[in-house]
Every structure is written in structure tokens, then in C-alpha cells.
Short mmCIF file of C-alpha atoms in Angstrom, two decimals:
data_model
loop_
_atom_site.label_atom_id
_atom_site.label_comp_id
_atom_site.label_asym_id
_atom_site.label_seq_id
_atom_site.Cartn_x
_atom_site.Cartn_y
_atom_site.Cartn_z
CA UNK A 1 13.59 16.98 -17.87
CA UNK A 2 10.49 14.75 -17.71
CA UNK A 3 7.09 16.14 -18.06
CA UNK A 4 6.66 16.48 -13.84
CA UNK A 5 9.71 18.73 -13.74
CA UNK A 6 8.33 21.09 -16.77
CA UNK A 7 5.04 21.37 -15.47
CA UNK A 8 6.28 22.72 -11.77
CA UNK A 9 8.44 25.41 -13.54
CA UNK A 10 5.80 26.66 -15.61
CA UNK A 11 3.39 26.74 -12.02
CA UNK A 12 6.15 29.71 -10.27
CA UNK A 13 5.46 31.90 -13.06
CA UNK A 14 2.76 34.28 -10.58
CA UNK A 15 0.98 33.42 -7.35
CA UNK A 16 -2.80 33.10 -9.05
CA UNK A 17 -0.87 29.85 -11.42
CA UNK A 18 0.45 28.44 -7.64
CA UNK A 19 -2.88 28.25 -6.21
CA UNK A 20 -4.33 27.22 -9.81
CA UNK A 21 -2.87 24.27 -9.23
CA UNK A 22 -3.29 23.77 -6.11
CA UNK A 23 -7.00 23.94 -6.71
CA UNK A 24 -6.76 21.14 -8.67
CA UNK A 25 -6.93 18.65 -5.10
CA UNK A 26 -10.50 18.55 -3.47
CA UNK A 27 -8.88 18.83 0.15
CA UNK A 28 -7.46 22.63 -1.32
CA UNK A 29 -9.70 25.55 -0.18
CA UNK A 30 -10.41 29.19 -0.96
CA UNK A 31 -12.36 31.29 1.97
CA UNK A 32 -13.75 34.68 1.06
CA UNK A 33 -14.28 36.83 3.92
CA UNK A 34 -14.40 40.43 4.29
CA UNK A 35 -12.89 41.97 7.24
CA UNK A 36 -12.49 46.06 7.93
CA UNK A 37 -13.75 46.50 4.72
CA UNK A 38 -11.24 44.19 2.59
CA UNK A 39 -11.78 40.89 0.55
CA UNK A 40 -9.33 38.73 2.28
CA UNK A 41 -8.99 35.19 0.62
CA UNK A 42 -7.85 32.54 3.00
CA UNK A 43 -5.83 30.06 1.25
CA UNK A 44 -5.18 26.28 2.86
CA UNK A 45 -4.67 22.83 2.08
CA UNK A 46 -7.50 21.02 5.11
CA UNK A 47 -5.40 17.85 5.28
CA UNK A 48 -2.59 19.64 6.25
CA UNK A 49 -3.76 22.61 8.75
CA UNK A 50 -4.73 22.70 12.03
CA UNK A 51 -9.04 24.19 11.77
CA UNK A 52 -7.93 25.41 15.32
CA UNK A 53 -5.74 27.11 14.88
CA UNK A 54 -7.20 28.85 11.65
CA UNK A 55 -10.21 29.99 13.50
CA UNK A 56 -7.93 31.29 15.97
CA UNK A 57 -6.38 33.59 13.21
CA UNK A 58 -9.74 34.30 11.31
CA UNK A 59 -11.19 34.94 15.13
CA UNK A 60 -8.54 37.56 16.19
CA UNK A 61 -8.18 39.67 12.31
CA UNK A 62 -12.45 40.30 13.28
CA UNK A 63 -11.92 41.04 16.95
CA UNK A 64 -9.05 43.58 16.54
CA UNK A 65 -10.04 44.85 12.94
CA UNK A 66 -13.93 45.84 13.75
CA UNK A 67 -13.08 49.07 14.09
CA UNK A 68 -15.06 51.13 11.82
CA UNK A 69 -11.78 52.42 9.99
CA UNK A 70 -10.51 51.04 6.69
CA UNK A 71 -7.17 48.98 7.67
CA UNK A 72 -4.48 48.33 4.94
CA UNK A 73 -3.53 45.04 4.18
CA UNK A 74 -0.23 44.60 5.16
CA UNK A 75 -1.65 46.24 8.97
CA UNK A 76 -3.07 43.25 9.07
CA UNK A 77 0.37 41.10 10.12
CA UNK A 78 0.22 42.52 13.22
CA UNK A 79 -3.29 40.91 14.76
CA UNK A 80 -2.14 37.52 14.00
CA UNK A 81 -0.88 36.18 17.08
CA UNK A 82 0.70 33.33 15.68
CA UNK A 83 4.84 33.52 15.55
CA UNK A 84 6.17 33.47 12.36
CA UNK A 85 4.13 34.90 10.12
CA UNK A 86 5.14 36.51 7.76
CA UNK A 87 4.49 38.87 4.12
CA UNK A 88 5.93 38.14 0.86
CA UNK A 89 5.36 38.66 -2.90
CA UNK A 90 7.40 35.89 -4.64
CA UNK A 91 5.55 32.69 -5.74
CA UNK A 92 7.90 30.25 -5.02
CA UNK A 93 7.96 30.83 -1.09
CA UNK A 94 4.14 30.86 -1.46
CA UNK A 95 4.22 27.20 -2.99
CA UNK A 96 6.09 26.24 -0.67
CA UNK A 97 4.90 27.22 2.15
CA UNK A 98 0.81 26.04 1.51
CA UNK A 99 2.51 22.56 0.63
CA UNK A 100 4.22 22.45 4.35
CA UNK A 101 0.94 23.51 6.29
CA UNK A 102 1.46 27.32 5.52
CA UNK A 103 -1.85 29.33 5.37
CA UNK A 104 -1.63 32.01 2.39
CA UNK A 105 -4.07 35.14 2.94
CA UNK A 106 -4.41 37.24 0.19
CA UNK A 107 -6.29 40.48 -0.60
CA UNK A 108 -8.45 41.05 -4.04
CA UNK A 109 -7.94 44.15 -4.06
CA UNK A 110 -4.26 43.80 -3.19
CA UNK A 111 -2.99 40.52 -5.20
CA UNK A 112 0.32 41.56 -5.17
CA UNK A 113 1.64 40.55 -1.84
CA UNK A 114 0.39 37.40 0.66
CA UNK A 115 0.60 36.99 4.36
CA UNK A 116 2.14 33.42 5.24
CA UNK A 117 1.01 31.76 8.73
CA UNK A 118 2.81 28.81 9.85
CA UNK A 119 0.00 26.98 11.43
CA UNK A 120 1.10 22.77 10.41
CA UNK A 121 -0.45 21.00 13.45
CA UNK A 122 -1.12 17.06 14.58
CA UNK A 123 -4.93 16.93 14.89
CA UNK A 124 -6.44 13.77 15.31
CA UNK A 125 -3.61 11.56 14.64
CA UNK A 126 -3.34 9.03 17.68
CA UNK A 127 0.26 8.46 19.20
CA UNK A 128 0.21 5.15 18.26
CA UNK A 129 -0.21 4.34 14.60
CA UNK A 130 2.46 1.81 14.21
CA UNK A 131 1.39 -0.59 11.70
CA UNK A 132 0.12 -3.78 13.01
CA UNK A 133 -0.20 -6.49 10.31
CA UNK A 134 2.74 -5.02 7.50
CA UNK A 135 5.70 -4.80 10.55
CA UNK A 136 8.89 -4.04 9.45
CA UNK A 137 12.23 -4.32 11.47
CA UNK A 138 14.00 -1.81 9.15
CA UNK A 139 12.38 2.00 7.57
CA UNK A 140 9.47 4.03 9.32
CA UNK A 141 6.48 2.60 10.93
CA UNK A 142 3.97 4.98 10.39
CA UNK A 143 0.48 3.83 9.04
CA UNK A 144 -2.70 4.72 9.15
CA UNK A 145 -5.87 5.58 11.34
CA UNK A 146 -9.82 5.05 10.84
CA UNK A 147 -9.74 9.37 10.10
CA UNK A 148 -9.43 9.68 6.53
CA UNK A 149 -8.23 13.74 7.42
CA UNK A 150 -5.06 12.05 8.95
CA UNK A 151 -5.01 9.81 6.51
CA UNK A 152 -4.57 12.52 3.95
CA UNK A 153 -2.39 14.70 5.92
CA UNK A 154 0.64 12.19 6.50
CA UNK A 155 -0.03 11.46 2.52
CA UNK A 156 0.60 14.70 1.88
CA UNK A 157 3.50 15.17 4.71
CA UNK A 158 5.30 12.51 3.16
CA UNK A 159 4.55 13.83 -0.67
CA UNK A 160 4.84 17.63 -0.73
CA UNK A 161 3.94 18.49 -4.53
CA UNK A 162 1.04 20.06 -5.80
CA UNK A 163 0.67 17.29 -8.59
CA UNK A 164 -0.80 15.16 -6.03
CA UNK A 165 -4.24 15.02 -6.60
CA UNK A 166 -6.89 14.17 -3.82
CA UNK A 167 -10.50 13.28 -5.44
CA UNK A 168 -13.38 13.36 -2.90
CA UNK A 169 -15.79 10.98 -3.71
CA UNK A 170 -19.38 10.11 -1.83
CA UNK A 171 -20.18 5.89 -1.79
CA UNK A 172 -23.30 4.39 -0.17
CA UNK A 173 -26.60 5.39 0.33
CA UNK A 174 -27.05 4.93 3.97
CA UNK A 175 -23.43 5.84 5.62
CA UNK A 176 -22.42 8.17 2.76
CA UNK A 177 -19.05 7.23 3.43
CA UNK A 178 -16.49 10.25 2.28
CA UNK A 179 -14.27 8.52 -0.35
CA UNK A 180 -10.75 9.41 -1.16
CA UNK A 181 -9.01 9.00 -4.69
CA UNK A 182 -6.04 9.71 -4.77
CA UNK A 183 -2.97 10.32 -7.40
CA UNK A 184 -0.11 11.98 -9.66
CA UNK A 185 -0.77 14.39 -11.97
CA UNK A 186 1.50 14.00 -14.73
CA UNK A 187 2.51 10.57 -13.59
CA UNK A 188 -0.29 8.57 -13.25
CA UNK A 189 -2.24 7.62 -16.89
CA UNK A 190 -5.45 9.23 -17.20
CA UNK A 191 -7.51 6.32 -18.26
CA UNK A 192 -6.12 4.22 -14.94
CA UNK A 193 -8.10 7.49 -12.51
CA UNK A 194 -10.71 7.51 -14.97
CA UNK A 195 -11.45 3.90 -14.64
CA UNK A 196 -11.03 4.31 -10.38
CA UNK A 197 -13.42 7.04 -10.29
CA UNK A 198 -16.19 5.63 -12.46
CA UNK A 199 -15.93 1.97 -10.81
CA UNK A 200 -16.35 4.52 -7.30
CA UNK A 201 -19.27 6.55 -8.41
CA UNK A 202 -20.77 2.89 -10.21
CA UNK A 203 -21.19 1.60 -6.67
CA UNK A 204 -24.75 1.24 -5.35
CA UNK A 205 -24.34 -0.28 -2.05
CA UNK A 206 -25.95 0.45 1.38
CA UNK A 207 -22.55 1.50 3.85
CA UNK A 208 -18.73 1.16 3.26
CA UNK A 209 -17.18 -0.17 6.27
CA UNK A 210 -13.83 -0.41 5.26
CA UNK A 211 -12.03 0.32 1.70
CA UNK A 212 -11.71 -3.54 1.91
CA UNK A 213 -15.07 -3.74 0.54
CA UNK A 214 -14.26 -1.53 -2.24
CA UNK A 215 -11.98 -3.65 -3.31
CA UNK A 216 -14.64 -6.21 -3.92
CA UNK A 217 -16.74 -3.89 -5.13
CA UNK A 218 -14.23 -2.26 -7.97
CA UNK A 219 -12.19 -5.07 -8.68
CA UNK A 220 -12.84 -6.90 -12.36
CA UNK A 221 -13.25 -10.81 -11.47
CA UNK A 222 -15.42 -11.19 -8.12
CA UNK A 223 -14.47 -15.22 -8.80
CA UNK A 224 -11.00 -15.31 -7.82
CA UNK A 225 -9.54 -15.58 -4.74
CA UNK A 226 -6.34 -13.45 -5.46
CA UNK A 227 -6.63 -9.99 -4.27
CA UNK A 228 -6.52 -7.54 -7.48
CA UNK A 229 -5.64 -4.61 -5.42
CA UNK A 230 -3.04 -3.95 -3.24
CA UNK A 231 -4.09 -3.44 0.18
CA UNK A 232 -1.79 -1.68 2.55
CA UNK A 233 -1.80 -0.18 6.37
CA UNK A 234 2.08 1.47 5.52
CA UNK A 235 2.74 4.85 4.35
CA UNK A 236 5.71 4.51 2.75
CA UNK A 237 4.31 1.90 0.56
CA UNK A 238 0.96 3.93 -0.26
CA UNK A 239 3.63 6.85 -1.61
CA UNK A 240 5.73 4.60 -3.39
CA UNK A 241 2.69 3.64 -5.61
CA UNK A 242 1.73 6.40 -6.20
CA UNK A 243 4.92 7.84 -7.82
CA UNK A 244 5.36 4.57 -9.86
CA UNK A 245 1.74 5.62 -11.17
CA UNK A 246 -0.49 3.98 -9.47
CA UNK A 247 -3.85 5.08 -8.07
CA UNK A 248 -4.77 5.34 -4.52
CA UNK A 249 -8.12 4.71 -2.43
CA UNK A 250 -9.30 5.38 0.90
CA UNK A 251 -12.60 5.27 2.61
CA UNK A 252 -13.46 7.57 6.20
CA UNK A 253 -13.28 4.79 9.00
CA UNK A 254 -11.03 2.84 7.31
CA UNK A 255 -7.65 2.56 8.24
CA UNK A 256 -6.09 1.52 4.88
CA UNK A 257 -5.22 1.96 1.41
CA UNK A 258 -6.29 -0.09 -1.82
CA UNK A 259 -3.48 0.64 -4.62
CA UNK A 260 -3.53 -0.60 -8.20
CA UNK A 261 -3.36 -1.26 -10.84
CA UNK A 262 -1.58 -4.35 -8.92
CA UNK A 263 -0.12 -7.86 -10.04
CA UNK A 264 0.96 -10.41 -8.58
CA UNK A 265 4.34 -9.72 -7.73
CA UNK A 266 3.38 -6.45 -5.95
CA UNK A 267 2.35 -8.74 -2.85
CA UNK A 268 5.39 -10.09 -2.40
CA UNK A 269 7.45 -6.54 -1.89
CA UNK A 270 7.93 -5.52 0.93
CA UNK A 271 9.21 -2.16 1.59
CA UNK A 272 11.87 -3.40 3.33
CA UNK A 273 14.08 -4.54 0.24
CA UNK A 274 14.47 -1.45 -0.82
CA UNK A 275 15.74 -0.10 2.91
CA UNK A 276 18.32 -3.20 2.29
CA UNK A 277 21.47 -3.37 -0.38
CA UNK A 278 20.01 -4.82 -3.73
CA UNK A 279 20.95 -8.54 -2.87
CA UNK A 280 19.91 -8.84 0.62
CA UNK A 281 16.90 -7.52 -0.61
CA UNK A 282 16.29 -9.59 -3.52
CA UNK A 283 17.27 -12.68 -1.79
CA UNK A 284 14.84 -12.23 0.59
CA UNK A 285 12.57 -11.34 -2.13
CA UNK A 286 13.48 -14.87 -3.47
CA UNK A 287 12.58 -16.74 0.26
CA UNK A 288 9.14 -15.40 -0.19
CA UNK A 289 8.00 -16.55 -3.30
CA UNK A 290 9.59 -19.63 -2.14
CA UNK A 291 8.01 -20.08 0.49
CA UNK A 292 4.52 -19.41 -0.91
CA UNK A 293 5.57 -21.86 -3.51
CA UNK A 294 6.46 -24.66 -0.70
CA UNK A 295 3.06 -23.71 0.96
CA UNK A 296 1.05 -24.55 -1.85
CA UNK A 297 2.33 -27.76 -2.65
CA UNK A 298 4.27 -28.95 0.23
CA UNK A 299 1.05 -30.84 1.83
CA UNK A 300 0.03 -32.21 -1.67
CA UNK A 301 3.00 -33.59 -2.95
CA UNK A 302 3.33 -35.53 0.25
CA UNK A 303 -0.08 -36.85 -0.14
CA UNK A 304 0.49 -37.53 -4.14
CA UNK A 305 4.02 -39.58 -2.71
CA UNK A 306 1.88 -42.07 -0.33
CA UNK A 307 -0.63 -42.34 -2.37
CA UNK A 308 0.70 -43.61 -5.57
CA UNK A 309 4.64 -42.69 -5.78
CA UNK A 310 6.59 -44.72 -3.70
CA UNK A 311 9.02 -45.35 -6.71
CA UNK A 312 10.59 -41.71 -6.57
CA UNK A 313 11.12 -42.06 -2.52
CA UNK A 314 14.42 -42.86 -1.76
CA UNK A 315 15.15 -46.06 0.72
CA UNK A 316 16.42 -44.80 3.21
CA UNK A 317 13.71 -42.15 3.82
CA UNK A 318 10.87 -44.82 2.19
CA UNK A 319 11.72 -46.81 5.50
CA UNK A 320 11.43 -43.79 7.61
CA UNK A 321 7.61 -42.74 6.01
CA UNK A 322 6.62 -46.24 6.06
CA UNK A 323 7.67 -46.82 10.23
CA UNK A 324 5.65 -43.53 10.83
CA UNK A 325 2.58 -44.37 9.13
CA UNK A 326 2.05 -48.25 10.31
CA UNK A 327 -0.05 -47.10 13.00
CA UNK A 328 -1.96 -44.57 10.64
CA UNK A 329 -5.25 -46.13 9.91
CA UNK A 330 -6.67 -43.04 7.17
CA UNK A 331 -5.38 -42.43 3.86
CA UNK A 332 -2.76 -39.86 3.67
CA UNK A 333 -5.40 -37.84 2.23
CA UNK A 334 -8.02 -37.61 5.48
CA UNK A 335 -4.51 -37.16 7.61
CA UNK A 336 -3.72 -33.87 5.54
CA UNK A 337 -6.86 -32.79 6.06
CA UNK A 338 -7.58 -33.06 9.62
CA UNK A 339 -3.88 -31.01 10.11
CA UNK A 340 -4.30 -29.34 7.75
CA UNK A 341 -7.74 -28.00 9.47
CA UNK A 342 -6.58 -28.05 12.65
CA UNK A 343 -3.74 -25.67 12.57
CA UNK A 344 -6.64 -23.31 10.34
CA UNK A 345 -8.48 -23.83 13.10
CA UNK A 346 -5.61 -22.31 15.62
CA UNK A 347 -5.27 -20.00 13.51
CA UNK A 348 -8.68 -18.55 13.66
CA UNK A 349 -8.97 -19.09 17.13
CA UNK A 350 -5.81 -17.30 17.98
CA UNK A 351 -6.75 -14.06 15.92
CA UNK A 352 -10.23 -14.05 17.56
CA UNK A 353 -8.34 -14.00 21.25
CA UNK A 354 -6.93 -11.70 22.57
CA UNK A 355 -3.42 -10.90 22.00
CA UNK A 356 -1.50 -12.91 25.27
CA UNK A 357 -4.28 -16.02 25.51
CA UNK A 358 -4.36 -16.02 21.47
CA UNK A 359 -0.49 -16.51 21.77
CA UNK A 360 -0.57 -19.05 24.56
CA UNK A 361 -3.51 -21.24 22.26
CA UNK A 362 -1.30 -20.52 19.33
CA UNK A 363 1.66 -22.55 20.78
CA UNK A 364 0.77 -25.03 23.87
CA UNK A 365 -2.44 -25.93 21.88
CA UNK A 366 -0.31 -26.79 18.58
CA UNK A 367 2.51 -28.65 20.75
CA UNK A 368 -0.79 -30.58 22.78
CA UNK A 369 -2.98 -31.49 19.80
CA UNK A 370 0.47 -32.35 17.66
CA UNK A 371 1.84 -34.72 20.30
CA UNK A 372 -1.12 -36.29 20.85
CA UNK A 373 -2.09 -36.50 17.47
CA UNK A 374 1.04 -39.00 17.24
CA UNK A 375 0.49 -40.97 20.07
CA UNK A 376 -3.27 -41.32 19.23
CA UNK A 377 -1.90 -42.94 15.88
CA UNK A 378 -3.56 -40.04 14.13
CA UNK A 379 -1.24 -38.64 11.50
CA UNK A 380 2.52 -39.20 11.33
CA UNK A 381 5.73 -37.23 12.27
CA UNK A 382 7.04 -36.01 8.98
CA UNK A 383 3.49 -34.93 8.27
CA UNK A 384 2.97 -32.77 11.34
CA UNK A 385 6.73 -31.33 10.00
CA UNK A 386 5.40 -30.58 6.38
CA UNK A 387 1.88 -29.20 7.48
CA UNK A 388 4.01 -26.33 10.59
CA UNK A 389 6.03 -25.04 7.54
CA UNK A 390 3.76 -24.83 5.24
CA UNK A 391 1.66 -23.23 7.65
CA UNK A 392 4.92 -21.10 8.72
CA UNK A 393 5.87 -19.98 4.90
CA UNK A 394 2.04 -18.96 4.10
CA UNK A 395 2.87 -16.42 6.51
CA UNK A 396 6.06 -14.89 4.21
CA UNK A 397 3.74 -12.81 2.47
CA UNK A 398 3.42 -9.11 3.74
CA UNK A 399 0.14 -8.68 2.50
CA UNK A 400 -2.57 -10.77 4.64
CA UNK A 401 -5.31 -10.79 1.74
CA UNK A 402 -2.41 -12.75 -0.22
CA UNK A 403 -1.63 -15.28 2.74
CA UNK A 404 -5.45 -15.94 2.69
CA UNK A 405 -5.52 -16.72 -0.85
CA UNK A 406 -3.05 -19.17 -0.60
CA UNK A 407 -4.52 -20.65 2.41
CA UNK A 408 -7.36 -22.03 0.71
CA UNK A 409 -5.83 -22.81 -2.25
CA UNK A 410 -3.94 -25.82 -0.39
CA UNK A 411 -7.11 -27.28 -0.24
CA UNK A 412 -8.06 -27.97 -3.62
CA UNK A 413 -5.08 -28.97 -4.54
CA UNK A 414 -4.18 -31.91 -1.42
CA UNK A 415 -8.03 -32.90 -3.33
CA UNK A 416 -5.96 -33.52 -6.95
CA UNK A 417 -3.22 -34.85 -5.49
CA UNK A 418 -5.32 -37.58 -3.63
CA UNK A 419 -7.28 -38.28 -6.69
CA UNK A 420 -4.28 -38.15 -9.85
CA UNK A 421 -0.95 -37.56 -7.76
CA UNK A 422 1.55 -35.94 -9.73
CA UNK A 423 -0.75 -35.35 -11.93
CA UNK A 424 -3.61 -33.57 -10.47
CA UNK A 425 -0.82 -31.45 -8.94
CA UNK A 426 0.34 -30.64 -12.71
CA UNK A 427 -2.99 -30.40 -13.71
CA UNK A 428 -3.86 -27.57 -10.39
CA UNK A 429 -0.78 -25.96 -11.01
CA UNK A 430 -1.62 -25.45 -14.80
CA UNK A 431 -5.35 -24.08 -13.95
CA UNK A 432 -3.65 -21.59 -11.81
CA UNK A 433 -1.41 -20.52 -14.03
CA UNK A 434 -4.04 -20.15 -17.00
CA UNK A 435 -6.06 -18.12 -13.90
CA UNK A 436 -3.99 -15.61 -13.19
CA UNK A 437 -3.02 -14.87 -16.64
CA UNK A 438 -6.65 -14.46 -17.33
CA UNK A 439 -7.01 -12.24 -14.32
CA UNK A 440 -6.40 -7.90 -14.53
CA UNK A 441 -6.43 -4.98 -12.06
CA UNK A 442 -7.92 -1.78 -13.26
CA UNK A 443 -7.58 -3.58 -16.92
CA UNK A 444 -3.78 -4.31 -16.33
CA UNK A 445 -2.46 -7.83 -16.66
CA UNK A 446 -2.11 -9.28 -13.60
CA UNK A 447 0.78 -11.38 -14.78
CA UNK A 448 2.74 -8.78 -15.92
CA UNK A 449 5.70 -8.35 -16.42
CA UNK A 450 6.26 -12.22 -17.48
CA UNK A 451 2.43 -12.15 -19.15
CA UNK A 452 2.71 -10.20 -21.59
CA UNK A 453 6.41 -10.13 -21.26
CA UNK A 454 8.03 -7.00 -20.12
CA UNK A 455 12.24 -7.81 -20.05
CA UNK A 456 12.49 -3.69 -18.68
CA UNK A 457 10.14 -4.66 -16.02
CA UNK A 458 12.18 -7.83 -14.78
CA UNK A 459 14.77 -5.89 -12.62
CA UNK A 460 11.50 -5.32 -10.01
CA UNK A 461 9.68 -8.11 -10.07
CA UNK A 462 11.54 -11.80 -8.77
CA UNK A 463 14.15 -9.50 -8.00
CA UNK A 464 15.36 -6.00 -7.05
CA UNK A 465 18.00 -4.21 -8.52
CA UNK A 466 20.03 -1.45 -7.62
CA UNK A 467 19.09 2.00 -7.47
CA UNK A 468 21.20 2.44 -10.74
CA UNK A 469 19.36 -0.02 -12.72
CA UNK A 470 15.48 1.09 -11.01
CA UNK A 471 15.30 4.65 -12.86
CA UNK A 472 11.92 3.60 -14.81
CA UNK A 473 8.76 3.11 -14.00
CA UNK A 474 6.92 -0.20 -14.50
CA UNK A 475 5.56 0.20 -17.96
CA UNK A 476 2.06 -2.10 -17.75
CA UNK A 477 1.38 1.15 -15.50
CA UNK A 478 1.57 3.45 -18.86
CA UNK A 479 2.87 6.74 -16.76
CA UNK A 480 3.06 9.92 -18.43
CA UNK A 481 7.08 10.17 -16.87
CA UNK A 482 9.08 7.12 -17.05
CA UNK A 483 11.86 8.63 -15.81
CA UNK A 484 11.58 8.05 -12.04
CA UNK A 485 15.15 9.52 -11.14
CA UNK A 486 18.97 10.11 -12.45
CA UNK A 487 21.35 8.45 -10.47
CA UNK A 488 24.91 10.46 -10.58
CA UNK A 489 27.40 8.08 -10.21
CA UNK A 490 29.59 8.51 -7.58
CA UNK A 491 33.77 8.73 -8.18
CA UNK A 492 36.02 7.58 -5.22
CA UNK A 493 38.58 9.37 -4.76
CA UNK A 494 41.51 7.95 -3.46
CA UNK A 495 43.38 10.50 -0.63
CA UNK A 496 46.72 9.13 -0.75
CA UNK A 497 46.45 10.49 -4.78
CA UNK A 498 45.82 14.11 -3.32
CA UNK A 499 48.53 14.31 -1.03
#
């Protein structure tokens, strides 16, 4: 039995203990209203209940109970205009009702009985909240919106536990934006939670427009192109981060969370990896990592080969390369920079224009410009193929911020390749490895589990092992509870033996 299970059993001893456990979170509300001479206590999660139904219940009790005579607490159940309302004295039933979005009404003079009123609503949730930048074929498509209350509602609908703690912080001297910090008590390390809260409270900024700004303001290193916190608009990714021991942050008006501490390999993990069999999930994850490496070094390798290292190219291929470059008046460096810049122009224009126009511009513009560049002898066919594949491979990363970092790093590596060839590429690679090994995310190593080496965490890094092997949480997070689950082995039975 882990720490969370033991704590949950203790919370079920009495109704006051249940309410005290729920009160640890800032989105748990307690209102005391005197109705018909009875001091009533209304307890609920404001991120789960429908505020309109709450007003209806309170108004109905006030309107029908103002008679001048004393009313017994059980008689109030008759005045609640919502079906399936009931009375109970079981603490486990009260806990389950609170986590499902019910209103719990108690009388402070008669604490043994409580009234449960179901009022789960979908207030403020837009009909189309599918993810736009993190699309997946398999799995839920639930994304976040620009309302903080709705986003917290979506998280609580997936994690129905009192250990999910929400802390609200006000950030922005002019905007006074609400920022919510989420973590699972008993799993997340208190040092990570405290460090995140201290950094958010130490922000002195005027207006917070999006959670991505908080990402930059609380980062351990502001001079790196690599994102140090995972940014996501998917609910399942945030829930997975919370149950592994990470801390999640979102600001009001933003449709995305940031989670941390994060590692470099978190940006190559897709939720689809866990919805597919482990062999397929591992294969597609390796494809993403290979695609990023190809996107980062392919154009630079072409420049190095065409400038310094003709001797390593096979004779059959060398003849083709020479024939494609015979009429090109520019050196390989300017040729590669021209094409890479053109690709970036098309990509930025396609992202800023409306969807239909942007898609047309990307396809038609790329074909026309590529064909015209070859006919005008401004570039070679081989480099167009390499640059196109590099641009395509840069999109295999599930997190958009990491894709931007890869796009940026291609240019200095091409410059190094034009100066010193393969030695320049090696210098760039060494610089990247040293830089990555020095980075930290919320104080944790960014290159974990490879630096420092953690063998137990390797089974969910480059590959995704089966669920029978991934029963523990990552050790670099230093969670309070290492055991996630205990899978039972299914013993197949032969129906012929039964006969």
C-alpha cells in the first residue's frame, strides 16, 4: 500500500475529516447561511458545480423556508427543487459526492446528517474544445479553453481525488491575472511545489497574457532556445504529468498548461505512445527522435560534404551531385541558407494566413518556388529534397516549442559546417550536449535519465516499455510515492482443459 492509499483511508473516518481534506485546495468553497433559524453550511468544489444551479438551490431554500417557524434540517430536503437529492451520514458517500460535483449541505447544530444535491454542470465549456496543435489519431481529443474555471473543471473531472490540490496566485501588477498551481499531494515532491510557488510569487510583471509568458519568467535559464517546461493543451498530458509527480501551472485567459520539472525526452513523448501497444509506441517515439536529428543535421551535412569532404561520397552519387551543381553559381552555404530561409518564409506565412489560404500558399508556393529556383540555377535538386525533408521532420515533435528550437538551431550548425566541415558539425554537437547537460528544469536535470544516469527510468525515455515494466514513477521527480500501480498478470485459461 502506498502513501496515497493510506491517507485516503484516514480521510474516510468522518465527514469533518472529509471536508478538512477537501479544504486544502483553493477551489473548495464553504459558505454559511442561516435559513429558517438553522446555520447551514454549503460545501462544494466551485470548479465542478454549476453556479446557476447553486443559486437556484439557495434561492429556493430562502424563499420557501421564511415562514417564521423553526424547520427541522431533514425537512429542507423537500424544498430542494433538484431531483436525486438525498440525505446521508456516510463519510465515504459524502466524499464521492463532492468529487462528482455535488453540493453538500450540513447543519452546524446537527452534524450527523448531510444533504447531497447533484449539480454537475458544463458551465462555460464551449462545444468545440478539440486540441489544435497537438492532434492525435488515437485517444481523447479534449483540450483546454481560455477560461480558468473550465480548465480546472476538466482536470477535476479526470482526477476525482481530494489529493488534487489547486493553489491560486495573483500575478501581474496591471492585469491581476489568476494563476493556478496544481499538484497531487502525496505524490508530488513538496520541494518542487514550493519552488514553483516561490517563483510565481516573485514575478513582477505588468500584464500576463498567456501561460507561455510564465514559462519564460520562471525558467531556470533564460538564455537557452530549448523550452524548460512542457507546454500542452491536452488534458490527458496534464493528468499524466500530475500522476507522475509533476507540478502544473495555468493562467486565466490561456488555453494551455505548463508542467515541470521536465526533461528533454518529455518533448518527444506523445499521448498516443500509451494508447498503442508498447512495441508500436516505442517505434514511433524512435521515429520522432530520428526525425529531429535528421532535421537538425541534414542540411549542415550536405554543406560539409559539398565544401570539404568530396572523398567520402560514393562515386555513383558524386557524379549526380556534381551534375546538379554545375550551373549553380553560389557556394553550398549560401545555397542552403537561401532554401532554409525560403522554407521559413513559407511556414510563417502559412501560419499567419487563414487556414485555406495558408495551405494553398504552402503547397503551391513551395512547388512553384522550388521549380523556379532549380530552373534559374539558384539551387540543386538534391538540396531541395534535403531541405524539404528537414522541414517535414521538424514537425514530428509533439510540442510546438521544441519544434521552434530545432528550426532555430539548424542555421548556426550550417554556418559551422561551412567553416570547418564535419569538424564544425562535431563542435556544434558537443556544444549542444554540454549546454543540455547544464540545463535544469525547476532545479532538476534536463538530460535525465541519461545525465545523471538513472537506469530505472530508461524504460520510458527513448522507448516505452510495457505497462508491466513501467510501474514506478520517474526518480528524477523525487516523488513521495514511487509505486504507480501493481499490475496483475492475467493467467490465460485453455477452454479445452475445462471441458
